[in-house]
PDB file of N, CA and C in Angstrom:
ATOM      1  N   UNK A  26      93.713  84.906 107.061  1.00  0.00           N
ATOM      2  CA  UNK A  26      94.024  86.199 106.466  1.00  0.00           C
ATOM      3  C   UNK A  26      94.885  87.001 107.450  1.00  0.00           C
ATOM      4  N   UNK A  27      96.172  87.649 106.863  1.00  0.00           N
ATOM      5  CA  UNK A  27      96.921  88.216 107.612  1.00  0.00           C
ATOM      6  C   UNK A  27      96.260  89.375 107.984  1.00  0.00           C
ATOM      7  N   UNK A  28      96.659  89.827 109.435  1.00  0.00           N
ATOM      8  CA  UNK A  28      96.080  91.323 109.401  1.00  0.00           C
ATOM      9  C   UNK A  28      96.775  92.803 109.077  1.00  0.00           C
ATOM     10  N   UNK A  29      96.557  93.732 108.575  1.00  0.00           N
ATOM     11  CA  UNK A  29      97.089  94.542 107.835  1.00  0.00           C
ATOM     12  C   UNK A  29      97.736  95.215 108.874  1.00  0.00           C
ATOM     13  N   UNK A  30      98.958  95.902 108.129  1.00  0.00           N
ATOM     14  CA  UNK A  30      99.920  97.008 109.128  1.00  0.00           C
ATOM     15  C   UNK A  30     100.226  98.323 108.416  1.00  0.00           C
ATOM     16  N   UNK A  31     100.656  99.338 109.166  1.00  0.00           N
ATOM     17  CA  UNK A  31     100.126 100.736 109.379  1.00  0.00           C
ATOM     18  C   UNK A  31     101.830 101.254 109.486  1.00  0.00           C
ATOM     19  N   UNK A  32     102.299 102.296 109.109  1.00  0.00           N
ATOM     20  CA  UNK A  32     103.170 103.141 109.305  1.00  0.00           C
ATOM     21  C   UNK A  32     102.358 104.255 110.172  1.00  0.00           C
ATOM     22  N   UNK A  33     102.487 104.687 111.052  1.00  0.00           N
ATOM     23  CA  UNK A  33     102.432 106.003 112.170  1.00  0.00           C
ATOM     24  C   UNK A  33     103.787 107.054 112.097  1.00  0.00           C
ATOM     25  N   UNK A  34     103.507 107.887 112.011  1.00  0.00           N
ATOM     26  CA  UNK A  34     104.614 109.360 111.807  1.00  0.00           C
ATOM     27  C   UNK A  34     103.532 110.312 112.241  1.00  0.00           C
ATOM     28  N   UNK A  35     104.290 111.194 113.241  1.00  0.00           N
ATOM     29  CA  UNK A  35     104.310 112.613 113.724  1.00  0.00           C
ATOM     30  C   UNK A  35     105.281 113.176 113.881  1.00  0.00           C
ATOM     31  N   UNK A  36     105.733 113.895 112.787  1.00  0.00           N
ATOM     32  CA  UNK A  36     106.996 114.558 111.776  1.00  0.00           C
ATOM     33  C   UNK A  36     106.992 116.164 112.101  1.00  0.00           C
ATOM     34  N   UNK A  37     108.330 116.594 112.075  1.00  0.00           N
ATOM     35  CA  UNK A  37     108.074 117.885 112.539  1.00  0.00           C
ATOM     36  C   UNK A  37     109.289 118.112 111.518  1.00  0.00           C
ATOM     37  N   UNK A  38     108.650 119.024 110.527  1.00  0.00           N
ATOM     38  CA  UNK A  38     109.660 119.003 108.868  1.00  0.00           C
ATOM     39  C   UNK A  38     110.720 120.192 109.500  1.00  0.00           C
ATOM     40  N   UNK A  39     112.045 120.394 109.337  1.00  0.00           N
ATOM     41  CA  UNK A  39     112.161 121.589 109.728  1.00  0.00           C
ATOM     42  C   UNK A  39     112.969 121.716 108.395  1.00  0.00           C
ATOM     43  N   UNK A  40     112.858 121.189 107.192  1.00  0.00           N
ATOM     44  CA  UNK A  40     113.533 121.574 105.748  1.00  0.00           C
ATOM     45  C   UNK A  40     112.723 120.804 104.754  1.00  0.00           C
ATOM     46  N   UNK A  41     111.514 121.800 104.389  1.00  0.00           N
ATOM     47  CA  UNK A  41     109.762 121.531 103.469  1.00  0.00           C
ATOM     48  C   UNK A  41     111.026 120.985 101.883  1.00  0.00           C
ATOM     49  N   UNK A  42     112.272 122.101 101.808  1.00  0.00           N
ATOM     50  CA  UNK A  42     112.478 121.759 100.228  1.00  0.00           C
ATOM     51  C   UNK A  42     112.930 120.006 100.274  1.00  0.00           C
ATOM     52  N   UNK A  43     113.783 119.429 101.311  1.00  0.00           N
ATOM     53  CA  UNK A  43     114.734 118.456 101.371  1.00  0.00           C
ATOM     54  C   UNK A  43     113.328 117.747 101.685  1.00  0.00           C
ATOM     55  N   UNK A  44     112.333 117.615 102.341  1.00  0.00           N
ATOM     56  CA  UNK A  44     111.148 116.918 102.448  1.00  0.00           C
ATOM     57  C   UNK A  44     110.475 116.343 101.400  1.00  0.00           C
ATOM     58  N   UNK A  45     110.292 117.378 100.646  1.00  0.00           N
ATOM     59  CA  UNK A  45     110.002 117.212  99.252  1.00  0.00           C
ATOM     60  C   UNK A  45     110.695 116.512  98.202  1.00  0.00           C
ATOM     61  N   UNK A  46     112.029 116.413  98.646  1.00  0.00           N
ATOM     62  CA  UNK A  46     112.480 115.146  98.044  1.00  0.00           C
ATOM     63  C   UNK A  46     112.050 113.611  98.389  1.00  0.00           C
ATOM     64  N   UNK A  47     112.088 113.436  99.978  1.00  0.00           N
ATOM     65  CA  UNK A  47     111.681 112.498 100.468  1.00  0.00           C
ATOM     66  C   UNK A  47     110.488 111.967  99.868  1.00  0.00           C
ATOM     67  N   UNK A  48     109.064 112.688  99.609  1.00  0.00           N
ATOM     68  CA  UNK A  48     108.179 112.398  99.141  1.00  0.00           C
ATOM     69  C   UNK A  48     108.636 111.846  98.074  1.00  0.00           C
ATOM     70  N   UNK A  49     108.995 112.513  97.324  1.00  0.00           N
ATOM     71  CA  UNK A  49     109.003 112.329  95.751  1.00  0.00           C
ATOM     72  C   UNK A  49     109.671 110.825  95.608  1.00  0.00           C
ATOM     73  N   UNK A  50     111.138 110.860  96.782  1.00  0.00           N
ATOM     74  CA  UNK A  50     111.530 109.059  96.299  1.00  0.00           C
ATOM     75  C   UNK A  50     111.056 108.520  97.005  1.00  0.00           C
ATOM     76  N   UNK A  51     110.299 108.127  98.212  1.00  0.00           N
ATOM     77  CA  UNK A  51     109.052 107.609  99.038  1.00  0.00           C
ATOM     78  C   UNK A  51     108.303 106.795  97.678  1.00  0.00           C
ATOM     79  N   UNK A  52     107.347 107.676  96.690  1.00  0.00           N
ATOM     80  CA  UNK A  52     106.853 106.980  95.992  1.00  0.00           C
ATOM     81  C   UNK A  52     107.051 105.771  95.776  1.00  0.00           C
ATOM     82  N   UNK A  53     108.217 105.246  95.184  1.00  0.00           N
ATOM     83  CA  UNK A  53     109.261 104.070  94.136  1.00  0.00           C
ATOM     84  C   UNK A  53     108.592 103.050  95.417  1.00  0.00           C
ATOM     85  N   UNK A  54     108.773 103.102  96.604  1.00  0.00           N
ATOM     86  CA  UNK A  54     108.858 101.821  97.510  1.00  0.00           C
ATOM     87  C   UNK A  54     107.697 101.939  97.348  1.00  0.00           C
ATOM     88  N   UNK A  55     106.761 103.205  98.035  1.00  0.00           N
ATOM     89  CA  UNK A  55     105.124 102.721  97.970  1.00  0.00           C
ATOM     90  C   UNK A  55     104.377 102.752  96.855  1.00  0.00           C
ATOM     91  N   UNK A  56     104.295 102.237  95.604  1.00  0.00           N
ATOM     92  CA  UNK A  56     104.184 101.952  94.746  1.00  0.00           C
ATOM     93  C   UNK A  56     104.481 100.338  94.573  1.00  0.00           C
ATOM     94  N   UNK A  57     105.593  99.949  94.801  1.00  0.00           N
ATOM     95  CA  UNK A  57     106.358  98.609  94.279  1.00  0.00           C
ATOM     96  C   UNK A  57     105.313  97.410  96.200  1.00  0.00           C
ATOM     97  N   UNK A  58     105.284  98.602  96.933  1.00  0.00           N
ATOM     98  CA  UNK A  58     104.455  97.311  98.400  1.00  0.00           C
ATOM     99  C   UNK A  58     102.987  98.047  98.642  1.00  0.00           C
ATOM    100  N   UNK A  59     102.543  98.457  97.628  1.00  0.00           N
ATOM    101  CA  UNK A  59     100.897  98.718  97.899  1.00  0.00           C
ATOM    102  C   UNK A  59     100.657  99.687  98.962  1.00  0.00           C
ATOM    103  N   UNK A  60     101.221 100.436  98.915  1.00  0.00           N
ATOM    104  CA  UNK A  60     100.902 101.426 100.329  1.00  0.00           C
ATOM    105  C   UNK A  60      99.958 102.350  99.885  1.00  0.00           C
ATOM    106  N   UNK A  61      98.994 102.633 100.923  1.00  0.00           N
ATOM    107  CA  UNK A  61      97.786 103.400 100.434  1.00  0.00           C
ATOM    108  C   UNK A  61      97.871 104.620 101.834  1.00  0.00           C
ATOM    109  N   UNK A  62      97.496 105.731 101.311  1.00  0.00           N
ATOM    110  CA  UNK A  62      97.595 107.170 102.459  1.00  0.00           C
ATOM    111  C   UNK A  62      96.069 107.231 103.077  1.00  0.00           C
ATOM    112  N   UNK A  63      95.902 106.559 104.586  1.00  0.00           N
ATOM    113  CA  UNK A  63      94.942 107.327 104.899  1.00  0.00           C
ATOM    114  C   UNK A  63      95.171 108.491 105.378  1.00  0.00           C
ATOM    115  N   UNK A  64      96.192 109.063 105.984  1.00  0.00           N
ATOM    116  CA  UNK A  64      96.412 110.192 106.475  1.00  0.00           C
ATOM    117  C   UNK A  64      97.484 110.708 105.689  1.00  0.00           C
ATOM    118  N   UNK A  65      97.236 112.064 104.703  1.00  0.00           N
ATOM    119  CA  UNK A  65      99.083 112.543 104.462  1.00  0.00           C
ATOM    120  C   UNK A  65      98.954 113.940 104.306  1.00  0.00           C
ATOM    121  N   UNK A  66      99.348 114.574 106.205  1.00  0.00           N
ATOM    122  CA  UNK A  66      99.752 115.972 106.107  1.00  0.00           C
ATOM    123  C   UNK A  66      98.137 116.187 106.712  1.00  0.00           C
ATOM    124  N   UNK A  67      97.589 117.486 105.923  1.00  0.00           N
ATOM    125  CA  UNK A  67      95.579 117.730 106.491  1.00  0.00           C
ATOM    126  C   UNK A  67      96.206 118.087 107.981  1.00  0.00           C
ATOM    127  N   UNK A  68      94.406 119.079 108.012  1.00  0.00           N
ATOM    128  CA  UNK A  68      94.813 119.538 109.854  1.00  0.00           C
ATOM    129  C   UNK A  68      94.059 118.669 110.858  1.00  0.00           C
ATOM    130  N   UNK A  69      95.046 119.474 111.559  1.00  0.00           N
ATOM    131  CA  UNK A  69      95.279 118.605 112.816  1.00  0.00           C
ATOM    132  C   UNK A  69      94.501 119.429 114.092  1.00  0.00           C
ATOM    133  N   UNK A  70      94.762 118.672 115.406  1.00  0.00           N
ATOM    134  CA  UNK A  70      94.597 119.643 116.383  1.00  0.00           C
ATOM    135  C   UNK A  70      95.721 119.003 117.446  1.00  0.00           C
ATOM    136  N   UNK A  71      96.283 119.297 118.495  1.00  0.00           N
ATOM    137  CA  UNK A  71      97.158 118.803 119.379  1.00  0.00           C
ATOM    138  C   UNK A  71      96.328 119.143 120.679  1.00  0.00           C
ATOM    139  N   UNK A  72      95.629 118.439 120.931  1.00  0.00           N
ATOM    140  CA  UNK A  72      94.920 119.019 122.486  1.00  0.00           C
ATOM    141  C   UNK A  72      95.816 118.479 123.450  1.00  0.00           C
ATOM    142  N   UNK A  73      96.901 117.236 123.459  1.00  0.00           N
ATOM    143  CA  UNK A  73      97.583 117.067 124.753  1.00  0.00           C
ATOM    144  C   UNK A  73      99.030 117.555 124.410  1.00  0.00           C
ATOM    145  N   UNK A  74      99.870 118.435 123.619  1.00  0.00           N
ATOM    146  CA  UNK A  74     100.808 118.447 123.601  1.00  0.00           C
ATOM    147  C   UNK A  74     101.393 118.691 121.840  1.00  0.00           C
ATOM    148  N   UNK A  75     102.745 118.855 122.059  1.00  0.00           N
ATOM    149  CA  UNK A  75     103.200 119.131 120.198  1.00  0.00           C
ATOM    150  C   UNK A  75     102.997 117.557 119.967  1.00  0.00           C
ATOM    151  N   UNK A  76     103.022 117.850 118.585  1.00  0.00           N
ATOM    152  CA  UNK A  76     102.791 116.499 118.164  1.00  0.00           C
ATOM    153  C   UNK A  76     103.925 116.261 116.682  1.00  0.00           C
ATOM    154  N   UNK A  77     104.682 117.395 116.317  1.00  0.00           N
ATOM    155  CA  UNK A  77     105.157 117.815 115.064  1.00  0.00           C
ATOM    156  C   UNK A  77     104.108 118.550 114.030  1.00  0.00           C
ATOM    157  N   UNK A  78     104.544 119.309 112.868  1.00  0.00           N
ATOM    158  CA  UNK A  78     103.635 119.940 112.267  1.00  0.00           C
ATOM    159  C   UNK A  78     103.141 119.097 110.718  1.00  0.00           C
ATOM    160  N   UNK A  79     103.508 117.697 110.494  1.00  0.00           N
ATOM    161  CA  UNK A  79     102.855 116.697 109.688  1.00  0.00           C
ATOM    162  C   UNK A  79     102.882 115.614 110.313  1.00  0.00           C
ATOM    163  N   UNK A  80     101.488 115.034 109.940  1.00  0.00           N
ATOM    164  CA  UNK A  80     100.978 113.630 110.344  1.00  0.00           C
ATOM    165  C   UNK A  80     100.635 112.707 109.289  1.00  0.00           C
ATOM    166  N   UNK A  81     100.800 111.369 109.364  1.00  0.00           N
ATOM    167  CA  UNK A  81     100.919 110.169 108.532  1.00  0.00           C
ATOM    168  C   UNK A  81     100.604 108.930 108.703  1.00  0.00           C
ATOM    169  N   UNK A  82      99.705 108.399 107.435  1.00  0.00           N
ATOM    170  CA  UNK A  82      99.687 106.849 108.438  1.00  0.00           C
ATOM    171  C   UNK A  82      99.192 106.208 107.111  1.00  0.00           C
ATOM    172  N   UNK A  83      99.999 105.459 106.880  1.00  0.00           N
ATOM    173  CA  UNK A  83     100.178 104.667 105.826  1.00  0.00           C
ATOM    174  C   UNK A  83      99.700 103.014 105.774  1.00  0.00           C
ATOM    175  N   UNK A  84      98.795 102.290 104.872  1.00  0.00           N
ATOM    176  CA  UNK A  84      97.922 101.362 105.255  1.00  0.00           C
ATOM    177  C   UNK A  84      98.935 100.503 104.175  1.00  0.00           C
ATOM    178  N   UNK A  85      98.908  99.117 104.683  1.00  0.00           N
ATOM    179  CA  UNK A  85      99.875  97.955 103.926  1.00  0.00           C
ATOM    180  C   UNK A  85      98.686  96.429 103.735  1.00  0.00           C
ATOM    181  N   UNK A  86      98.812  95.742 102.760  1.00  0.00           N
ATOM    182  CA  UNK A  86      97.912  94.926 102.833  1.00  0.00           C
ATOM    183  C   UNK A  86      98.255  94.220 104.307  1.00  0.00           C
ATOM    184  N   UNK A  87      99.718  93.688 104.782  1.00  0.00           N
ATOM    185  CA  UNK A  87      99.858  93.558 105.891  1.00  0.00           C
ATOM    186  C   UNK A  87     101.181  93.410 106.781  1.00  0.00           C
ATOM    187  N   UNK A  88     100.970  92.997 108.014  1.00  0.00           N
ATOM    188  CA  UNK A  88     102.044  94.028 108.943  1.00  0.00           C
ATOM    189  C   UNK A  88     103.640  93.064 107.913  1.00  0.00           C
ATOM    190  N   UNK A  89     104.022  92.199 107.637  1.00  0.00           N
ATOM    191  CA  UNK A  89     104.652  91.936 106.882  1.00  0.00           C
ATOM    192  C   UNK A  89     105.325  92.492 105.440  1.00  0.00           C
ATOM    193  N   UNK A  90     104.503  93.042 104.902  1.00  0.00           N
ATOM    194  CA  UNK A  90     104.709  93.887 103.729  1.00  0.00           C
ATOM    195  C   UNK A  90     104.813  95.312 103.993  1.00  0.00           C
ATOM    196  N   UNK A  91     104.672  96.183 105.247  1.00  0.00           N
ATOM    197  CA  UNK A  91     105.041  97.089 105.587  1.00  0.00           C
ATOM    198  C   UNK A  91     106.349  97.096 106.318  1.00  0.00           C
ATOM    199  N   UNK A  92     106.861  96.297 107.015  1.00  0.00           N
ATOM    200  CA  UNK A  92     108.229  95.659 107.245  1.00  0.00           C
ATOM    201  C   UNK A  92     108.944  95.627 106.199  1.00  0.00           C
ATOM    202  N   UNK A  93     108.383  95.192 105.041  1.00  0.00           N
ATOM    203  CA  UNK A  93     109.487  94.718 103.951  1.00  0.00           C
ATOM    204  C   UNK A  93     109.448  95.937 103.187  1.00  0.00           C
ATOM    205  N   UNK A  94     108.887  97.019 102.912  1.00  0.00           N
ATOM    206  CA  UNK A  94     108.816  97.956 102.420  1.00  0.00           C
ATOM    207  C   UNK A  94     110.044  98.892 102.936  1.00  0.00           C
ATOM    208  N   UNK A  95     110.285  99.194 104.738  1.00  0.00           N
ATOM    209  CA  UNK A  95     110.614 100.105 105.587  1.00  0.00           C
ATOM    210  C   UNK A  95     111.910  99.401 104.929  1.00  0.00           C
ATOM    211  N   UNK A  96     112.399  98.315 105.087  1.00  0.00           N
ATOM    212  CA  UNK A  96     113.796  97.887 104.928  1.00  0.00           C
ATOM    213  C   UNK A  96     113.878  97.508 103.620  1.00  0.00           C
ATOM    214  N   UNK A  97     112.907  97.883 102.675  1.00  0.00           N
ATOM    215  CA  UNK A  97     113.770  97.824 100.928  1.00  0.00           C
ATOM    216  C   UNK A  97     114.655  98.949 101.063  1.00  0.00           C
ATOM    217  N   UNK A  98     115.628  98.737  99.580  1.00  0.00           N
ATOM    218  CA  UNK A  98     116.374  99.595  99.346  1.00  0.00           C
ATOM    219  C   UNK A  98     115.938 100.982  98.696  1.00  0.00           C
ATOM    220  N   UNK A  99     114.730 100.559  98.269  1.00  0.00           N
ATOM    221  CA  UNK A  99     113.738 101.500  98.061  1.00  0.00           C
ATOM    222  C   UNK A  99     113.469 102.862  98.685  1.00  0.00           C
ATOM    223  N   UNK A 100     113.122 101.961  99.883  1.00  0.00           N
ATOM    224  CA  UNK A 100     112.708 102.885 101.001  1.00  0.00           C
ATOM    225  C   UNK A 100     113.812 103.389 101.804  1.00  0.00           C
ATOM    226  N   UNK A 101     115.009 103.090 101.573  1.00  0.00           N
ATOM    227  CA  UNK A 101     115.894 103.234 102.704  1.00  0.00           C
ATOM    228  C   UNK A 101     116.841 104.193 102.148  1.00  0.00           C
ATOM    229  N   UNK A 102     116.873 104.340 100.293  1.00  0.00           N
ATOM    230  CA  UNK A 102     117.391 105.565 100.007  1.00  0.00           C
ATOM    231  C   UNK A 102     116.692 106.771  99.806  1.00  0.00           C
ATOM    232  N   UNK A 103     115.040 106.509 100.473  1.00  0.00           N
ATOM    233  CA  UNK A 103     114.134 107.715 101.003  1.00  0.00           C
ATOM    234  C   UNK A 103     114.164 108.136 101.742  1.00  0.00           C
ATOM    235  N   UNK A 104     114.896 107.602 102.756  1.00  0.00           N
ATOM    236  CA  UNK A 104     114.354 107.820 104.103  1.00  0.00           C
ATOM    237  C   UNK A 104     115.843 108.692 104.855  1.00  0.00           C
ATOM    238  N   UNK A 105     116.832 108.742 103.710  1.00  0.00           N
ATOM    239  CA  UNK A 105     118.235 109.657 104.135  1.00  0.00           C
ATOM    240  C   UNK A 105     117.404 110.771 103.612  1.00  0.00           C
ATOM    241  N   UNK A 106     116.394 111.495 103.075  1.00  0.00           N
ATOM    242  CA  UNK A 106     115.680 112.717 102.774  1.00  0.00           C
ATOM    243  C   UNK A 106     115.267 113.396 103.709  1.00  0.00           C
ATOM    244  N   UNK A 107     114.096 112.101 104.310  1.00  0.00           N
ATOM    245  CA  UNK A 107     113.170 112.333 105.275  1.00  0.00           C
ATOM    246  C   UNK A 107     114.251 112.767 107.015  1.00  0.00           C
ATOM    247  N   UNK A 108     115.263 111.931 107.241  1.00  0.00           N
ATOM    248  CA  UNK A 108     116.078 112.020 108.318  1.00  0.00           C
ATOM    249  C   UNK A 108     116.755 113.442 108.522  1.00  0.00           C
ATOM    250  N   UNK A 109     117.038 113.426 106.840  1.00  0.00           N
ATOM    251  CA  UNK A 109     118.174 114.933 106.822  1.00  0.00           C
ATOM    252  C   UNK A 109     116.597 116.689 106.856  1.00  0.00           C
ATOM    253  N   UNK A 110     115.868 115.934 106.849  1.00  0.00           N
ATOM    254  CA  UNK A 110     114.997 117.012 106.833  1.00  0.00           C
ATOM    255  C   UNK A 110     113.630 117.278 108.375  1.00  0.00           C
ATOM    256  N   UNK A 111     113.819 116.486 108.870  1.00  0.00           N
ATOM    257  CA  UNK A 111     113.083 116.233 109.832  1.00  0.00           C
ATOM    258  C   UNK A 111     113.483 115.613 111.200  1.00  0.00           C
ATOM    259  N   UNK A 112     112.469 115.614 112.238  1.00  0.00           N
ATOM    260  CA  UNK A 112     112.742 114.753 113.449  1.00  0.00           C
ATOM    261  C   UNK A 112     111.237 114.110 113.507  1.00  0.00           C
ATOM    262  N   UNK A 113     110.923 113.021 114.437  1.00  0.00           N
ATOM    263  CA  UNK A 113     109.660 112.977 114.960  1.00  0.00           C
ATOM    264  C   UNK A 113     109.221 111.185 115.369  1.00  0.00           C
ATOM    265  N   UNK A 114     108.513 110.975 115.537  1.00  0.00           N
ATOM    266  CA  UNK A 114     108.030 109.461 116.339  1.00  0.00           C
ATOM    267  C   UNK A 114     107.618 108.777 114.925  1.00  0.00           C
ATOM    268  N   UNK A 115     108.093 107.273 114.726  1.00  0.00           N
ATOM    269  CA  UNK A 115     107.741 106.915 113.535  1.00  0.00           C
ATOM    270  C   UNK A 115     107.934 105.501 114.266  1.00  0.00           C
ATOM    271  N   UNK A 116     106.897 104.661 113.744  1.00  0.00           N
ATOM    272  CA  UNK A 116     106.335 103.269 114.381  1.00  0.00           C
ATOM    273  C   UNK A 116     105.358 102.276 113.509  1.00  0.00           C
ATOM    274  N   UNK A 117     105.655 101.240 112.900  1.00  0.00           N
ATOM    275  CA  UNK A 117     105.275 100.143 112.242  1.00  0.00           C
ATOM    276  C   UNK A 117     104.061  99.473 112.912  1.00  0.00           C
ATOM    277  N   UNK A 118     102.911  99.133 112.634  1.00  0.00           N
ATOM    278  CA  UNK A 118     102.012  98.554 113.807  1.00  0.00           C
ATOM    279  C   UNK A 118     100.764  97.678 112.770  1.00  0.00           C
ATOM    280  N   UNK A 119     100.605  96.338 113.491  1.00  0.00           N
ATOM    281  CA  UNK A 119     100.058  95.586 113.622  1.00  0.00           C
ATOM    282  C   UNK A 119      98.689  95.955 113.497  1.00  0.00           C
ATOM    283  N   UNK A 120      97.599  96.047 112.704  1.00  0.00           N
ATOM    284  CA  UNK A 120      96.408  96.255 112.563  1.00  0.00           C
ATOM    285  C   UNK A 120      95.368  95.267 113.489  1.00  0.00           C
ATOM    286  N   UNK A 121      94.615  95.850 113.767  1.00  0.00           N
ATOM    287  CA  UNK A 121      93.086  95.218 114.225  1.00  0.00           C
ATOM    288  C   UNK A 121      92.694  93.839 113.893  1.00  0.00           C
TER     289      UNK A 121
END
């Protein structure tokens, strides 16, 4: 059994309307590769530092299908939303 993989984002929105697009075409890919939200947005605390003002972490059956998700075309005409509206640390990872 493969082991599952994770999208990580600590996003710092600095344009909520152009964000809100992102979400909205985000769906189409996570929908079509099973992506499930354990984390989307909810508070936070930063005890060592900024961290951006949204957090994310997105569960894939596995680290393979979250790969193939990031580089559909799906996802990749979401992610000119998310770029034009934001900055922040975003990282693909290998589950437990």
């Amino acid at each position: 059994m493969s082991k599952k993989g994770y999208w990580m984002a600590m996003i710092d929105v600095r344009d909520p309307d152009v964000y809100k697009q992102y979400i909205e075409a985000n769906a189409v890919a996570f929908a079509k590769y099973g992506a499930k939200f354990a984390v989307r947005a909810g508070r936070y605390e930063s005890p060592e530092g900024a961290t951006g003002n949204r957090h994310v972490l997105v569960e894939f059956e596995s680290y393979d299908k979250a790969i193939e998700c990031y580089h559909s075309p799906e996802y990749q005409h979401a992610s000119k939303f998310r770029l034009a509206a934001s900055t922040g640390h975003f990282v693909i990872v290998e589950g437990a």
